[in-house]
Short mmCIF file of C-alpha atoms in Angstrom, two decimals:
data_model
loop_
_atom_site.label_atom_id
_atom_site.label_comp_id
_atom_site.label_asym_id
_atom_site.label_seq_id
_atom_site.Cartn_x
_atom_site.Cartn_y
_atom_site.Cartn_z
CA MET A 1 -62.90 -27.78 63.58
CA THR A 2 -63.44 -25.89 60.31
CA ASN A 3 -63.60 -22.11 60.13
CA THR A 4 -67.26 -22.30 59.10
CA ILE A 5 -68.20 -24.26 62.23
CA LYS A 6 -66.24 -21.84 64.42
CA ILE A 7 -68.06 -18.89 62.90
CA LEU A 8 -71.44 -20.59 63.30
CA LEU A 9 -70.79 -21.35 66.98
CA SER A 10 -69.64 -17.77 67.59
CA VAL A 11 -72.80 -16.41 65.99
CA ILE A 12 -75.02 -18.72 68.06
CA ILE A 13 -73.32 -17.62 71.30
CA PHE A 14 -73.53 -13.94 70.30
CA CYS A 15 -77.21 -14.23 69.38
CA SER A 16 -78.08 -16.06 72.59
CA LEU A 17 -76.39 -13.47 74.79
CA SER A 18 -77.92 -10.59 72.85
CA ILE A 19 -81.44 -11.96 73.14
CA CYS A 20 -81.02 -12.51 76.88
CA VAL A 21 -79.90 -8.90 77.34
CA TYR A 22 -82.43 -7.16 75.11
CA ALA A 23 -85.52 -9.36 74.90
CA GLN A 24 -87.13 -8.11 78.10
CA ASN A 25 -86.90 -4.52 76.81
CA ASP A 26 -88.75 -5.34 73.55
CA ARG A 27 -85.73 -4.33 71.49
CA VAL A 28 -84.90 -7.41 69.39
CA SER A 29 -86.19 -9.00 66.17
CA ILE A 30 -84.79 -12.21 64.71
CA LYS A 31 -84.97 -12.63 60.93
CA LEU A 32 -84.75 -15.38 58.32
CA ALA A 33 -83.89 -14.78 54.65
CA PRO A 34 -85.74 -17.56 52.75
CA LEU A 35 -84.56 -16.51 49.27
CA ALA A 36 -80.93 -17.10 50.34
CA LEU A 37 -81.72 -20.83 50.30
CA ILE A 38 -81.97 -20.74 46.48
CA ASP A 39 -79.35 -18.08 45.75
CA ASP A 40 -77.17 -19.97 43.28
CA ILE A 41 -75.88 -16.73 41.77
CA SER A 42 -73.97 -15.85 44.92
CA MET A 43 -74.03 -18.83 47.29
CA PRO A 44 -76.96 -20.91 48.62
CA ALA A 45 -77.03 -20.38 52.38
CA ILE A 46 -79.06 -20.75 55.53
CA GLN A 47 -79.14 -17.06 56.41
CA SER A 48 -80.54 -15.26 59.46
CA GLY A 49 -79.86 -12.26 61.65
CA ILE A 50 -80.82 -10.07 64.59
CA GLU A 51 -82.03 -6.46 64.57
CA PHE A 52 -81.48 -4.30 67.65
CA LYS A 53 -83.54 -1.18 68.29
CA LEU A 54 -81.11 1.62 69.23
CA SER A 55 -83.57 4.53 69.47
CA LYS A 56 -86.93 5.69 68.13
CA HIS A 57 -85.59 5.80 64.58
CA PHE A 58 -82.32 3.88 64.49
CA SER A 59 -81.63 0.14 64.53
CA TRP A 60 -78.61 -2.09 64.00
CA TYR A 61 -78.96 -5.33 62.01
CA ASN A 62 -76.41 -8.16 61.85
CA GLU A 63 -76.74 -11.21 59.61
CA VAL A 64 -74.81 -14.40 58.90
CA GLY A 65 -75.29 -17.12 56.30
CA ILE A 66 -73.76 -20.60 56.18
CA LYS A 67 -73.43 -22.44 52.85
CA TYR A 68 -75.46 -25.65 53.12
CA ARG A 69 -75.21 -27.19 49.63
CA LYS A 70 -73.36 -26.92 46.33
CA CYS A 71 -74.37 -24.34 43.75
CA ILE A 72 -76.10 -25.87 40.70
CA ASN A 73 -73.15 -25.06 38.43
CA GLU A 74 -70.55 -26.76 40.67
CA ARG A 75 -70.12 -29.48 38.07
CA SER A 76 -66.63 -30.79 38.80
CA ASP A 77 -66.38 -34.46 39.80
CA THR A 78 -62.95 -33.85 41.35
CA PRO A 79 -62.96 -32.17 44.80
CA PHE A 80 -59.92 -29.88 44.60
CA VAL A 81 -61.28 -27.86 47.54
CA ALA A 82 -63.98 -28.45 50.16
CA SER A 83 -67.29 -26.89 49.07
CA ASP A 84 -68.14 -24.54 51.93
CA GLY A 85 -68.53 -20.87 52.77
CA TYR A 86 -70.23 -18.15 54.77
CA LYS A 87 -71.66 -14.61 54.53
CA ILE A 88 -71.51 -11.80 57.10
CA LYS A 89 -73.40 -8.50 56.98
CA SER A 90 -73.72 -5.53 59.35
CA GLU A 91 -76.29 -2.82 58.65
CA LEU A 92 -77.35 0.47 60.23
CA ARG A 93 -80.93 1.61 59.54
CA TYR A 94 -82.94 4.81 59.94
CA TYR A 95 -86.74 4.40 60.19
CA PHE A 96 -88.81 7.42 59.17
CA SER A 97 -91.75 6.51 61.40
CA ASP A 98 -91.88 7.36 65.08
CA THR A 99 -91.84 3.83 66.46
CA LYS A 100 -93.70 4.79 69.63
CA ALA A 101 -96.71 6.45 68.00
CA GLY A 102 -98.78 6.53 64.86
CA LEU A 103 -99.45 3.69 62.45
CA PHE A 104 -96.45 1.49 63.24
CA LYS A 105 -96.63 0.03 66.75
CA GLU A 106 -93.73 -2.43 66.48
CA PRO A 107 -90.32 -1.58 68.01
CA VAL A 108 -88.96 -0.69 64.56
CA GLY A 109 -91.21 -0.48 61.51
CA GLY A 110 -92.20 1.43 58.40
CA PHE A 111 -90.04 2.77 55.59
CA TYR A 112 -86.31 2.93 56.21
CA VAL A 113 -82.97 3.74 54.58
CA GLY A 114 -79.54 2.53 55.60
CA GLY A 115 -76.15 1.22 54.67
CA ASN A 116 -74.39 -2.08 55.13
CA LEU A 117 -71.02 -3.73 54.87
CA PHE A 118 -70.78 -7.38 53.83
CA PHE A 119 -68.22 -10.13 53.33
CA ILE A 120 -68.64 -13.42 51.45
CA ASN A 121 -66.24 -16.35 51.53
CA ASP A 122 -67.05 -19.15 49.06
CA ASN A 123 -64.97 -22.24 48.24
CA HIS A 124 -66.15 -24.58 45.49
CA ASN A 125 -65.20 -26.69 42.49
CA THR A 126 -66.27 -26.08 38.92
CA LYS A 127 -65.73 -27.24 35.35
CA ILE A 128 -65.62 -25.17 32.16
CA THR A 129 -65.27 -25.75 28.42
CA TYR A 130 -62.81 -23.57 26.52
CA TYR A 131 -60.89 -23.24 23.27
CA PRO A 132 -57.11 -23.40 23.81
CA ASN A 133 -55.40 -20.49 22.05
CA LYS A 134 -58.91 -19.49 20.87
CA ASP A 135 -58.94 -22.42 18.39
CA SER A 136 -62.65 -23.34 18.09
CA SER A 137 -61.82 -26.65 16.44
CA ASN A 138 -60.26 -28.07 19.59
CA PRO A 139 -62.49 -27.60 22.68
CA LYS A 140 -61.22 -28.80 26.03
CA GLN A 141 -62.67 -29.10 29.53
CA ASP A 142 -60.98 -27.85 32.67
CA ALA A 143 -61.98 -28.74 36.23
CA PHE A 144 -60.49 -26.70 39.08
CA GLY A 145 -61.02 -25.37 42.58
CA VAL A 146 -62.12 -21.81 43.37
CA HIS A 147 -61.54 -19.62 46.43
CA LYS A 148 -63.72 -16.51 46.17
CA LYS A 149 -63.85 -13.64 48.64
CA VAL A 150 -66.15 -10.63 48.19
CA LEU A 151 -66.05 -7.42 50.23
CA GLY A 152 -68.66 -4.76 49.58
CA LEU A 153 -71.09 -2.10 50.71
CA ASN A 154 -74.64 -1.13 49.78
CA LEU A 155 -76.99 1.80 50.26
CA ILE A 156 -80.44 0.33 50.89
CA GLY A 157 -84.08 1.21 51.28
CA GLY A 158 -86.92 -0.93 52.52
CA PHE A 159 -90.19 -1.39 54.30
CA GLN A 160 -90.88 -3.42 57.44
CA HIS A 161 -94.33 -4.01 58.91
CA SER A 162 -96.11 -6.26 61.37
CA VAL A 163 -98.34 -8.85 59.69
CA TYR A 164 -99.62 -10.77 62.73
CA LYS A 165 -98.91 -10.11 66.40
CA ASN A 166 -95.12 -10.46 66.79
CA PHE A 167 -94.49 -11.58 63.19
CA LEU A 168 -93.13 -9.02 60.71
CA ILE A 169 -92.05 -8.95 57.08
CA ASP A 170 -89.13 -6.93 55.73
CA PHE A 171 -88.75 -5.97 52.04
CA TYR A 172 -85.51 -4.30 50.90
CA GLY A 173 -83.41 -3.35 47.92
CA GLY A 174 -80.23 -1.42 47.27
CA ILE A 175 -77.15 -0.69 45.18
CA GLY A 176 -73.46 -0.37 45.93
CA MET A 177 -70.11 -1.86 45.00
CA ARG A 178 -68.18 -5.04 45.65
CA ILE A 179 -64.54 -6.09 45.45
CA ARG A 180 -64.07 -9.67 44.21
CA MET A 181 -60.89 -11.59 45.02
CA VAL A 182 -60.69 -14.97 43.22
CA THR A 183 -57.89 -17.52 43.30
CA ASN A 184 -57.82 -20.97 41.68
CA GLU A 185 -56.30 -24.39 42.23
CA LYS A 186 -55.28 -26.76 39.40
CA LYS A 187 -56.62 -24.47 36.65
CA GLU A 188 -55.34 -24.81 33.07
CA PHE A 189 -57.49 -22.12 31.40
CA ASN A 190 -55.66 -18.85 30.69
CA LYS A 191 -57.92 -15.87 30.02
CA ASP A 192 -55.18 -14.08 28.05
CA HIS A 193 -54.76 -16.89 25.50
CA ASP A 194 -57.85 -19.12 25.68
CA SER A 195 -61.53 -18.50 24.91
CA LEU A 196 -64.25 -19.60 27.33
CA VAL A 197 -67.25 -21.35 25.77
CA GLN A 198 -70.47 -19.70 26.95
CA PRO A 199 -74.14 -19.90 25.91
CA ILE A 200 -75.34 -17.68 23.05
CA ASP A 201 -78.25 -16.34 25.12
CA PHE A 202 -77.59 -14.37 28.28
CA ALA A 203 -77.38 -16.56 31.39
CA VAL A 204 -76.61 -15.24 34.86
CA LEU A 205 -74.74 -18.38 35.93
CA SER A 206 -72.44 -18.05 32.90
CA ILE A 207 -71.17 -14.81 34.48
CA ARG A 208 -70.27 -16.82 37.59
CA ASP A 209 -68.35 -19.29 35.36
CA TYR A 210 -66.40 -16.44 33.76
CA VAL A 211 -65.51 -14.87 37.14
CA ASP A 212 -64.35 -18.25 38.44
CA ALA A 213 -62.25 -18.93 35.34
CA ALA A 214 -60.74 -15.45 35.00
CA GLY A 215 -59.63 -15.22 38.64
CA GLY A 216 -57.88 -12.16 40.03
CA ASN A 217 -59.33 -9.04 41.64
CA SER A 218 -62.10 -6.85 40.28
CA VAL A 219 -64.42 -4.04 41.39
CA VAL A 220 -68.02 -4.30 40.16
CA PRO A 221 -71.46 -2.83 40.97
CA SER A 222 -73.54 -4.52 43.65
CA ILE A 223 -77.32 -4.95 43.41
CA THR A 224 -79.28 -6.44 46.29
CA ALA A 225 -82.97 -7.16 46.93
CA GLY A 226 -84.97 -9.59 49.00
CA VAL A 227 -87.43 -10.33 51.75
CA ARG A 228 -86.96 -11.40 55.36
CA LEU A 229 -89.40 -13.11 57.72
CA CYS A 230 -89.13 -11.68 61.23
CA TYR A 231 -90.18 -12.43 64.79
CA ARG A 232 -90.20 -9.71 67.44
CA PHE A 233 -89.38 -10.41 71.08
#
């Protein structure tokens, strides 16, 4: 049994037990992140979570995503590693509205701020074009496997509101930092001696190619934004 399947089963069991405990007290919302399905910059994933109401103003949100397909720039025909991965996030929120009075009648709703910790594990194959020893007259291609782990944190702000009965929508955005840890298998490209061929115009996916090819550890800013579809128990 792969690690991804073990994690998925653990999440399903955890979610089931949590809903059984809290649902009767009107303290749980389940959420789906539809934009994660097309997130080829990070990792396309089926991503959902559960938010627990802790008090009038505080809630605790936990989310997991399972990679369900290859990213569009996983171009290698040789499978050096299995293309799989997962995301985990835990978030504490503070809602400004009194959730028992006023405009927002749902268990947790209105404007909020918070912070989260997240971890991403992504394994994939890729292929790049580069100039050995920076000699532009002799381009070569290199296919290799990539193991990428990302640990980070974000400060976030958002707005959650009921749209119809028990259905809610959650908009959020935030900034923070992330630590990237990338290792490779069967890679020939050497960032110290070779030159990676990239498009003249800026392309987000070309950054992903460079990170995969360069390998190693790095600390970079983190920017997050999105929308979640929610159902309240």
